[in-house]
């Protein structure tokens, strides 16, 4: 399974910045253009790369032309410190992934505060993406599979690997697992 590319993140950040500058929520833009809110969300998070036609429909609601869109350079986030409640949630279900920073545009690294509730799993299909990633387990236990290697890590244990190698994370044990991870470049 291939995840977000740096190009998709930049495209998504550009769209989000233009939408916010126009004073539109994702829902308002979706209603205005007939493009589902979920599609706009996926584009902005870099999880999908829209066709030119789909992007054009979204941009018509702002309104901005394709050339204006690609010429636009959003301002990079300049925040240094982040309160716990300000970390954007990018996970779902029993897997909480809280991202340090609201915008990864221009960033060389992505940092996550991860919480795997009991039974949480990144899925049977293993992830593959550009870059390297590593992390340290804070509490609980996590089973990490990288290629054909599998290891259960506990508090204080760490991992580091080339993200092009297929990988998967799965909570094990009687308590949730908390870890802090980093990925560079931010393509997860």
PDB file of C-alpha atoms in Angstrom:
ATOM      1  CA  UNK A   1       0.000   0.000   0.000  1.00  0.00           C
ATOM      2  CA  UNK A   2       1.517   3.307  -1.043  1.00  0.00           C
ATOM      3  CA  UNK A   3       0.847   6.308   1.141  1.00  0.00           C
ATOM      4  CA  UNK A   4       1.015  10.044   0.637  1.00  0.00           C
ATOM      5  CA  UNK A   5       3.731  11.553  -1.562  1.00  0.00           C
ATOM      6  CA  UNK A   6       5.386  14.927  -0.941  1.00  0.00           C
ATOM      7  CA  UNK A   7       3.702  16.219  -4.141  1.00  0.00           C
ATOM      8  CA  UNK A   8       0.253  15.234  -2.811  1.00  0.00           C
ATOM      9  CA  UNK A   9       0.980  16.961   0.525  1.00  0.00           C
ATOM     10  CA  UNK A  10       1.967  20.191  -1.241  1.00  0.00           C
ATOM     11  CA  UNK A  11      -1.117  20.069  -3.493  1.00  0.00           C
ATOM     12  CA  UNK A  12      -3.330  19.443  -0.457  1.00  0.00           C
ATOM     13  CA  UNK A  13      -1.738  22.229   1.583  1.00  0.00           C
ATOM     14  CA  UNK A  14      -2.141  24.630  -1.345  1.00  0.00           C
ATOM     15  CA  UNK A  15      -5.850  23.775  -1.665  1.00  0.00           C
ATOM     16  CA  UNK A  16      -6.448  24.075   2.089  1.00  0.00           C
ATOM     17  CA  UNK A  17      -4.693  27.487   2.214  1.00  0.00           C
ATOM     18  CA  UNK A  18      -6.736  28.845  -0.712  1.00  0.00           C
ATOM     19  CA  UNK A  19     -10.005  27.458   0.699  1.00  0.00           C
ATOM     20  CA  UNK A  20      -9.323  28.991   4.123  1.00  0.00           C
ATOM     21  CA  UNK A  21      -8.260  32.304   2.549  1.00  0.00           C
ATOM     22  CA  UNK A  22     -11.645  32.347   0.761  1.00  0.00           C
ATOM     23  CA  UNK A  23     -13.339  31.820   4.154  1.00  0.00           C
ATOM     24  CA  UNK A  24     -14.861  28.457   3.213  1.00  0.00           C
ATOM     25  CA  UNK A  25     -15.111  25.326   5.325  1.00  0.00           C
ATOM     26  CA  UNK A  26     -14.662  21.965   3.600  1.00  0.00           C
ATOM     27  CA  UNK A  27     -18.410  21.405   3.886  1.00  0.00           C
ATOM     28  CA  UNK A  28     -19.258  24.800   2.392  1.00  0.00           C
ATOM     29  CA  UNK A  29     -16.889  24.199  -0.529  1.00  0.00           C
ATOM     30  CA  UNK A  30     -18.367  20.727  -1.057  1.00  0.00           C
ATOM     31  CA  UNK A  31     -21.896  22.123  -1.111  1.00  0.00           C
ATOM     32  CA  UNK A  32     -20.883  24.893  -3.505  1.00  0.00           C
ATOM     33  CA  UNK A  33     -19.141  22.547  -5.977  1.00  0.00           C
ATOM     34  CA  UNK A  34     -21.030  19.267  -5.653  1.00  0.00           C
ATOM     35  CA  UNK A  35     -17.745  17.514  -4.822  1.00  0.00           C
ATOM     36  CA  UNK A  36     -18.151  15.333  -1.704  1.00  0.00           C
ATOM     37  CA  UNK A  37     -16.710  16.735   1.526  1.00  0.00           C
ATOM     38  CA  UNK A  38     -14.789  13.471   1.969  1.00  0.00           C
ATOM     39  CA  UNK A  39     -13.042  13.993  -1.391  1.00  0.00           C
ATOM     40  CA  UNK A  40     -11.975  17.521  -0.453  1.00  0.00           C
ATOM     41  CA  UNK A  41     -10.695  16.197   2.879  1.00  0.00           C
ATOM     42  CA  UNK A  42      -8.698  13.441   1.146  1.00  0.00           C
ATOM     43  CA  UNK A  43      -7.152  15.938  -1.279  1.00  0.00           C
ATOM     44  CA  UNK A  44      -6.216  18.374   1.498  1.00  0.00           C
ATOM     45  CA  UNK A  45      -4.655  15.635   3.626  1.00  0.00           C
ATOM     46  CA  UNK A  46      -2.643  14.416   0.640  1.00  0.00           C
ATOM     47  CA  UNK A  47      -4.357  11.027   0.659  1.00  0.00           C
ATOM     48  CA  UNK A  48      -5.507  11.313  -2.956  1.00  0.00           C
ATOM     49  CA  UNK A  49      -4.286  13.026  -6.078  1.00  0.00           C
ATOM     50  CA  UNK A  50      -7.338  14.387  -7.930  1.00  0.00           C
ATOM     51  CA  UNK A  51      -7.805  14.338 -11.693  1.00  0.00           C
ATOM     52  CA  UNK A  52      -7.505  17.709 -13.426  1.00  0.00           C
ATOM     53  CA  UNK A  53     -11.287  17.728 -13.910  1.00  0.00           C
ATOM     54  CA  UNK A  54     -12.002  17.071 -10.227  1.00  0.00           C
ATOM     55  CA  UNK A  55      -9.481  19.686  -9.140  1.00  0.00           C
ATOM     56  CA  UNK A  56     -11.005  22.186 -11.585  1.00  0.00           C
ATOM     57  CA  UNK A  57     -14.496  21.615 -10.093  1.00  0.00           C
ATOM     58  CA  UNK A  58     -13.169  22.207  -6.576  1.00  0.00           C
ATOM     59  CA  UNK A  59     -11.259  25.335  -7.626  1.00  0.00           C
ATOM     60  CA  UNK A  60     -14.362  26.761  -9.347  1.00  0.00           C
ATOM     61  CA  UNK A  61     -15.950  26.987  -5.889  1.00  0.00           C
ATOM     62  CA  UNK A  62     -13.172  29.171  -4.459  1.00  0.00           C
ATOM     63  CA  UNK A  63     -12.972  30.623  -7.334  1.00  0.00           C
ATOM     64  CA  UNK A  64      -9.420  30.344  -8.670  1.00  0.00           C
ATOM     65  CA  UNK A  65      -7.997  29.170 -11.995  1.00  0.00           C
ATOM     66  CA  UNK A  66      -5.677  26.180 -12.386  1.00  0.00           C
ATOM     67  CA  UNK A  67      -2.763  28.489 -13.242  1.00  0.00           C
ATOM     68  CA  UNK A  68      -3.451  30.655 -10.162  1.00  0.00           C
ATOM     69  CA  UNK A  69      -3.658  27.488  -8.064  1.00  0.00           C
ATOM     70  CA  UNK A  70      -0.259  26.195  -9.164  1.00  0.00           C
ATOM     71  CA  UNK A  71       1.361  29.637  -8.872  1.00  0.00           C
ATOM     72  CA  UNK A  72       0.079  30.126  -5.317  1.00  0.00           C
ATOM     73  CA  UNK A  73       2.667  29.541  -2.576  1.00  0.00           C
ATOM     74  CA  UNK A  74       1.023  29.143   0.823  1.00  0.00           C
ATOM     75  CA  UNK A  75       2.787  30.649   3.796  1.00  0.00           C
ATOM     76  CA  UNK A  76       4.614  28.032   5.841  1.00  0.00           C
ATOM     77  CA  UNK A  77       3.637  27.465   9.463  1.00  0.00           C
ATOM     78  CA  UNK A  78       5.920  29.320  11.859  1.00  0.00           C
ATOM     79  CA  UNK A  79       4.667  27.914  15.153  1.00  0.00           C
ATOM     80  CA  UNK A  80       7.373  26.535  17.442  1.00  0.00           C
ATOM     81  CA  UNK A  81       5.410  25.124  20.384  1.00  0.00           C
ATOM     82  CA  UNK A  82       2.152  23.145  20.379  1.00  0.00           C
ATOM     83  CA  UNK A  83      -0.306  22.462  23.190  1.00  0.00           C
ATOM     84  CA  UNK A  84      -1.505  18.855  23.401  1.00  0.00           C
ATOM     85  CA  UNK A  85      -5.063  19.890  22.500  1.00  0.00           C
ATOM     86  CA  UNK A  86      -3.837  21.660  19.346  1.00  0.00           C
ATOM     87  CA  UNK A  87      -2.278  18.581  17.726  1.00  0.00           C
ATOM     88  CA  UNK A  88      -4.424  17.634  14.696  1.00  0.00           C
ATOM     89  CA  UNK A  89      -5.864  14.106  14.804  1.00  0.00           C
ATOM     90  CA  UNK A  90      -5.110  12.259  11.571  1.00  0.00           C
ATOM     91  CA  UNK A  91      -5.857   8.726  12.769  1.00  0.00           C
ATOM     92  CA  UNK A  92      -9.194   6.982  13.022  1.00  0.00           C
ATOM     93  CA  UNK A  93     -10.971   4.377  15.070  1.00  0.00           C
ATOM     94  CA  UNK A  94      -8.814   2.761  17.741  1.00  0.00           C
ATOM     95  CA  UNK A  95      -5.637   4.333  16.333  1.00  0.00           C
ATOM     96  CA  UNK A  96      -4.959   7.943  17.346  1.00  0.00           C
ATOM     97  CA  UNK A  97      -2.250   9.732  15.355  1.00  0.00           C
ATOM     98  CA  UNK A  98      -1.713  13.269  16.617  1.00  0.00           C
ATOM     99  CA  UNK A  99       0.501  15.267  14.283  1.00  0.00           C
ATOM    100  CA  UNK A 100       2.930  17.884  15.566  1.00  0.00           C
ATOM    101  CA  UNK A 101       2.033  20.960  13.512  1.00  0.00           C
ATOM    102  CA  UNK A 102      -1.023  21.659  11.444  1.00  0.00           C
ATOM    103  CA  UNK A 103       0.752  21.954   8.124  1.00  0.00           C
ATOM    104  CA  UNK A 104       3.626  19.856   6.789  1.00  0.00           C
ATOM    105  CA  UNK A 105       4.327  22.124   3.815  1.00  0.00           C
ATOM    106  CA  UNK A 106       8.048  22.868   3.701  1.00  0.00           C
ATOM    107  CA  UNK A 107       8.767  20.478   6.548  1.00  0.00           C
ATOM    108  CA  UNK A 108      11.428  17.776   6.233  1.00  0.00           C
ATOM    109  CA  UNK A 109      10.003  15.633   9.022  1.00  0.00           C
ATOM    110  CA  UNK A 110       6.650  14.485  10.397  1.00  0.00           C
ATOM    111  CA  UNK A 111       6.333  13.803  14.148  1.00  0.00           C
ATOM    112  CA  UNK A 112       3.416  11.825  15.557  1.00  0.00           C
ATOM    113  CA  UNK A 113       2.128  11.120  19.067  1.00  0.00           C
ATOM    114  CA  UNK A 114       0.488   7.717  18.545  1.00  0.00           C
ATOM    115  CA  UNK A 115      -1.975   5.850  20.759  1.00  0.00           C
ATOM    116  CA  UNK A 116      -2.986   2.299  19.852  1.00  0.00           C
ATOM    117  CA  UNK A 117      -6.072   1.291  21.827  1.00  0.00           C
ATOM    118  CA  UNK A 118      -6.490  -2.403  22.692  1.00  0.00           C
ATOM    119  CA  UNK A 119      -6.685  -4.373  19.441  1.00  0.00           C
ATOM    120  CA  UNK A 120      -5.653  -1.417  17.234  1.00  0.00           C
ATOM    121  CA  UNK A 121      -3.820  -2.337  14.054  1.00  0.00           C
ATOM    122  CA  UNK A 122      -2.636  -0.432  10.988  1.00  0.00           C
ATOM    123  CA  UNK A 123      -4.216  -3.202   8.901  1.00  0.00           C
ATOM    124  CA  UNK A 124      -3.310  -6.452   7.177  1.00  0.00           C
ATOM    125  CA  UNK A 125      -2.075  -4.614   4.094  1.00  0.00           C
ATOM    126  CA  UNK A 126       1.396  -3.389   4.997  1.00  0.00           C
ATOM    127  CA  UNK A 127       2.402   0.228   4.373  1.00  0.00           C
ATOM    128  CA  UNK A 128       5.139   1.229   1.927  1.00  0.00           C
ATOM    129  CA  UNK A 129       6.210   4.843   1.350  1.00  0.00           C
ATOM    130  CA  UNK A 130       9.261   6.968   0.686  1.00  0.00           C
ATOM    131  CA  UNK A 131      11.542   7.859   3.547  1.00  0.00           C
ATOM    132  CA  UNK A 132      12.670   6.583   6.901  1.00  0.00           C
ATOM    133  CA  UNK A 133      10.814   6.306  10.171  1.00  0.00           C
ATOM    134  CA  UNK A 134      11.603   5.633  13.772  1.00  0.00           C
ATOM    135  CA  UNK A 135      10.052   5.877  17.169  1.00  0.00           C
ATOM    136  CA  UNK A 136      10.186   5.082  20.871  1.00  0.00           C
ATOM    137  CA  UNK A 137       7.509   3.231  22.857  1.00  0.00           C
ATOM    138  CA  UNK A 138       6.367   5.253  25.875  1.00  0.00           C
ATOM    139  CA  UNK A 139       3.925   2.743  27.405  1.00  0.00           C
ATOM    140  CA  UNK A 140       2.197  -0.517  26.522  1.00  0.00           C
ATOM    141  CA  UNK A 141       3.341  -2.985  23.897  1.00  0.00           C
ATOM    142  CA  UNK A 142       3.357  -2.923  20.095  1.00  0.00           C
ATOM    143  CA  UNK A 143       4.111  -5.613  17.560  1.00  0.00           C
ATOM    144  CA  UNK A 144       5.978  -4.181  14.567  1.00  0.00           C
ATOM    145  CA  UNK A 145       6.431  -6.143  11.358  1.00  0.00           C
ATOM    146  CA  UNK A 146       8.993  -4.957   8.792  1.00  0.00           C
ATOM    147  CA  UNK A 147       9.355  -7.273   5.779  1.00  0.00           C
ATOM    148  CA  UNK A 148       9.541 -10.734   7.348  1.00  0.00           C
ATOM    149  CA  UNK A 149      10.891  -9.453  10.695  1.00  0.00           C
ATOM    150  CA  UNK A 150       8.493  -9.218  13.620  1.00  0.00           C
ATOM    151  CA  UNK A 151       9.214  -7.890  17.105  1.00  0.00           C
ATOM    152  CA  UNK A 152       7.170  -6.928  20.162  1.00  0.00           C
ATOM    153  CA  UNK A 153       8.410  -3.705  21.753  1.00  0.00           C
ATOM    154  CA  UNK A 154       7.670  -2.320  25.212  1.00  0.00           C
ATOM    155  CA  UNK A 155       8.394   0.908  27.117  1.00  0.00           C
ATOM    156  CA  UNK A 156      11.766   2.393  26.193  1.00  0.00           C
ATOM    157  CA  UNK A 157      12.214   0.118  23.173  1.00  0.00           C
ATOM    158  CA  UNK A 158      12.693   1.783  19.797  1.00  0.00           C
ATOM    159  CA  UNK A 159      12.621   1.121  16.055  1.00  0.00           C
ATOM    160  CA  UNK A 160      14.092   2.697  12.930  1.00  0.00           C
ATOM    161  CA  UNK A 161      13.766   1.471   9.328  1.00  0.00           C
ATOM    162  CA  UNK A 162      13.561   2.397   5.648  1.00  0.00           C
ATOM    163  CA  UNK A 163       9.855   3.044   4.977  1.00  0.00           C
ATOM    164  CA  UNK A 164      10.105   1.476   1.509  1.00  0.00           C
ATOM    165  CA  UNK A 165      10.153  -1.844   3.358  1.00  0.00           C
ATOM    166  CA  UNK A 166       6.579  -3.150   3.921  1.00  0.00           C
ATOM    167  CA  UNK A 167       5.564  -2.518   7.541  1.00  0.00           C
ATOM    168  CA  UNK A 168       2.676  -2.876   9.965  1.00  0.00           C
ATOM    169  CA  UNK A 169       1.955  -1.931  13.608  1.00  0.00           C
ATOM    170  CA  UNK A 170      -0.358  -3.856  15.977  1.00  0.00           C
ATOM    171  CA  UNK A 171      -1.127  -3.237  19.658  1.00  0.00           C
ATOM    172  CA  UNK A 172      -0.606  -6.297  21.878  1.00  0.00           C
ATOM    173  CA  UNK A 173      -1.094  -6.800  25.593  1.00  0.00           C
ATOM    174  CA  UNK A 174      -3.606  -5.668  28.219  1.00  0.00           C
ATOM    175  CA  UNK A 175      -3.125  -1.889  27.927  1.00  0.00           C
ATOM    176  CA  UNK A 176      -3.067   0.686  25.119  1.00  0.00           C
ATOM    177  CA  UNK A 177       0.309   1.437  23.557  1.00  0.00           C
ATOM    178  CA  UNK A 178       1.652   4.981  23.322  1.00  0.00           C
ATOM    179  CA  UNK A 179       4.642   5.898  21.197  1.00  0.00           C
ATOM    180  CA  UNK A 180       6.269   8.914  19.595  1.00  0.00           C
ATOM    181  CA  UNK A 181       7.443   8.539  16.012  1.00  0.00           C
ATOM    182  CA  UNK A 182       9.076  10.553  13.242  1.00  0.00           C
ATOM    183  CA  UNK A 183       9.036  10.095   9.464  1.00  0.00           C
ATOM    184  CA  UNK A 184      11.212  11.900   6.978  1.00  0.00           C
ATOM    185  CA  UNK A 185      10.256  13.171   4.504  1.00  0.00           C
ATOM    186  CA  UNK A 186       6.655  13.546   5.723  1.00  0.00           C
ATOM    187  CA  UNK A 187       5.089  11.153   3.205  1.00  0.00           C
ATOM    188  CA  UNK A 188       3.052   8.917   5.538  1.00  0.00           C
TER     189      UNK A 188
END
